[in-house]
Amino acid sequence: MKKLSNGRLSAEADSFTDHFHSSISFDSRMYREDITGSIAHARMLGRQGIIPEKDSELIIKTLNEILEDIEAGKVEFDVKAEDIHMNVETILTQRIGNVGKKLHTGRSRNDQVALDIRMYLKNCITDIKGLMFRLLKTINSIAKENTHTIMPGFTHLQNAQPVTLAHHMLAYFEMFSRDYDRLSDCFKRTDIMPLGSGALAATTYNLDRQAVCDELGFAEITKNSMDGVSDRDFVCELLFCLSLIMMHLSRFCEELVLWSSQQFRFIEISDAYATGSSIMPQKKNPDMAELIRGKTGRVYGELMALLTTLKGLPLAYNKDMQEDKEGVFDAVDTVKMCLPVFTGMIAAMKINKENMLASAGLGFMNATDAADWLVSKGVPFRDAHAAAGRLVMRCIERNVRLEELPIEVFRQECPVFTEEIYKAIDLGECVKRRTVPGGPSVICTEKLIADNERLLEGGRFL
Ligand code: ARG
């Protein structure tokens, strides 16, 4: 492939330099956006009389053919043509000669690449939102099956107060629905059309930017040409959104790793999402969960890398900005792989309700409820808290649970206790009475699950 003419430089770059600065190995994935953007640009140039209408038509027709040929695997890109923009233009010029050379009128690769990456990432955001929707649906349906599944709620990974698996799941529903909304918000700032910014100072041609914006389905056009070519905030923002998604997935994965261990046995990961060991015949390892947890680091890394790349750049375009792509592509690919694996893994996991309940019986998780019962009888909370604490001490001495202490022992620590206390500290009762909005009671979680179902079905997440 012969290089497009460049009058300023006399010496050809050596092949080492070509490989160093070429981005075709990774930006070729934007071929469709590049060609679609060029078609809109060419149509506008023709309509505005900037190039002859018939040239514009020939360019559009040939670009469509190139697109088909790329999709059919008939085109080989060349590192000497540097990037996707120059590759497409070079092929165009090879096919239609001088007419092809008119495409780049009133345009720079700086606004072209800004357009392509915005178009590409808009599609990525939409795809990821689709995957998030499926995850939210799965979480809500697991919650629906488990509104009565009592399990320990933890602080410091110590048994704290009883909750239900539904309540635990619904916590993640909230996190992922915020992640979803953040993607929608990021989409708005990505959905702005930069073509017409030129290299940095727009152009002297009478471009119709709004027509290009409309044809490409953007919400609006950028308002400042220097910002149009040098802004990569939206890429950072997407990387941050993806980092938070990974962080939430990773926390959940950490719990699945713990929960599937012999110490917890709350869940069993389906064989489809586990692996064996090459040496230990008995092993079933939660590799997929660990791998998602592990991949979180690379997504964070890409956010930090881009923020660092951008921090010292004077306006407007600098070649450093070519470094935006590999990281965000990798982060998008990573999240697009992790989300369906994770969703499938939780949909297929087996929940050991009895083990969850048995574990909830450990650690005196009903001690707060014993104190609360005293409060309901007029004992000040601090005194009630101390009495319940002493009762826990008595349990530890005797190696029994709170509900196994005879009533006399309760009354020794606080004479207000009556037989009613046993009902009040039953685990099911402890959960049932937490009816404050946002609480784990069946009433609260059933309502939330129904609300979520309405949102999921009513298009809130589409
Ligand atoms: N491949 C380049 C990038 O990704 C395209 C823009 C090149 N512009 C330039 N002035 N060298 O940023």
mmCIF file of N, CA and C and ligand atoms in Angstrom, residues 23 27 82-83 85 108-110 113 232 317-319 321-322 324-325, ligand 1:
data_model
loop_
_atom_site.group_PDB
_atom_site.id
_atom_site.type_symbol
_atom_site.label_atom_id
_atom_site.label_comp_id
_atom_site.label_asym_id
_atom_site.label_seq_id
_atom_site.Cartn_x
_atom_site.Cartn_y
_atom_site.Cartn_z
ATOM 1 N N SER A 23 -1.455 2.735 14.768
ATOM 2 C CA SER A 23 -2.499 2.270 15.685
ATOM 3 C C SER A 23 -3.446 1.293 15.009
ATOM 4 N N ASP A 27 -6.975 0.116 16.289
ATOM 5 C CA ASP A 27 -8.121 0.975 15.935
ATOM 6 C C ASP A 27 -8.889 0.454 14.718
ATOM 7 N N GLU A 82 -0.679 3.675 8.863
ATOM 8 C CA GLU A 82 -0.779 4.190 10.233
ATOM 9 C C GLU A 82 -2.026 3.800 11.016
ATOM 10 N N ASP A 83 -3.175 4.303 10.576
ATOM 11 C CA ASP A 83 -4.358 4.043 11.405
ATOM 12 C C ASP A 83 -5.570 3.726 10.522
ATOM 13 N N HIS A 85 -8.145 5.452 9.854
ATOM 14 C CA HIS A 85 -8.608 6.572 9.014
ATOM 15 C C HIS A 85 -7.826 6.618 7.701
ATOM 16 N N SER A 108 -10.040 16.773 9.680
ATOM 17 C CA SER A 108 -8.716 16.366 10.148
ATOM 18 C C SER A 108 -8.882 14.999 10.784
ATOM 19 N N ARG A 109 -7.801 14.259 10.870
ATOM 20 C CA ARG A 109 -7.930 13.006 11.607
ATOM 21 C C ARG A 109 -8.236 13.274 13.079
ATOM 22 N N ASN A 110 -7.917 14.495 13.523
ATOM 23 C CA ASN A 110 -8.161 14.790 14.939
ATOM 24 C C ASN A 110 -9.656 14.806 15.267
ATOM 25 N N VAL A 113 -11.011 11.042 14.496
ATOM 26 C CA VAL A 113 -10.819 10.010 15.527
ATOM 27 C C VAL A 113 -11.728 10.288 16.725
ATOM 28 N N ARG A 232 -11.221 13.957 26.110
ATOM 29 C CA ARG A 232 -11.381 12.506 26.294
ATOM 30 C C ARG A 232 -12.005 12.229 27.667
ATOM 31 N N TYR A 317 -4.964 18.649 20.237
ATOM 32 C CA TYR A 317 -4.614 17.241 20.049
ATOM 33 C C TYR A 317 -3.125 17.013 20.251
ATOM 34 N N ASN A 318 -2.788 15.917 20.879
ATOM 35 C CA ASN A 318 -1.414 15.427 20.968
ATOM 36 C C ASN A 318 -1.466 13.941 20.694
ATOM 37 N N LYS A 319 -0.396 13.432 20.118
ATOM 38 C CA LYS A 319 -0.407 12.010 19.732
ATOM 39 C C LYS A 319 -0.539 11.092 20.944
ATOM 40 N N MET A 321 -2.711 11.039 22.808
ATOM 41 C CA MET A 321 -4.127 10.673 22.957
ATOM 42 C C MET A 321 -4.487 9.399 22.224
ATOM 43 N N GLN A 322 -3.636 8.975 21.321
ATOM 44 C CA GLN A 322 -3.848 7.674 20.674
ATOM 45 C C GLN A 322 -3.839 6.546 21.714
ATOM 46 N N ASP A 324 -5.483 6.407 24.262
ATOM 47 C CA ASP A 324 -6.793 6.227 24.922
ATOM 48 C C ASP A 324 -7.457 4.904 24.550
ATOM 49 N N LYS A 325 -7.119 4.405 23.350
ATOM 50 C CA LYS A 325 -7.963 3.336 22.792
ATOM 51 C C LYS A 325 -7.734 1.953 23.372
HETATM 52 N N1 ARG B 1 -4.456 7.416 15.221
HETATM 53 C C1 ARG B 1 -4.623 8.716 15.748
HETATM 54 C C2 ARG B 1 -5.230 8.633 17.158
HETATM 55 O O1 ARG B 1 -5.704 7.620 17.480
HETATM 56 C C3 ARG B 1 -5.517 9.530 14.868
HETATM 57 C C4 ARG B 1 -5.286 10.992 14.952
HETATM 58 C C5 ARG B 1 -3.990 11.336 14.376
HETATM 59 N N2 ARG B 1 -3.787 12.745 14.314
HETATM 60 C C6 ARG B 1 -2.579 13.256 14.199
HETATM 61 N N3 ARG B 1 -2.499 14.529 14.160
HETATM 62 N N4 ARG B 1 -1.502 12.506 14.169
HETATM 63 O O2 ARG B 1 -5.200 9.564 17.918
#
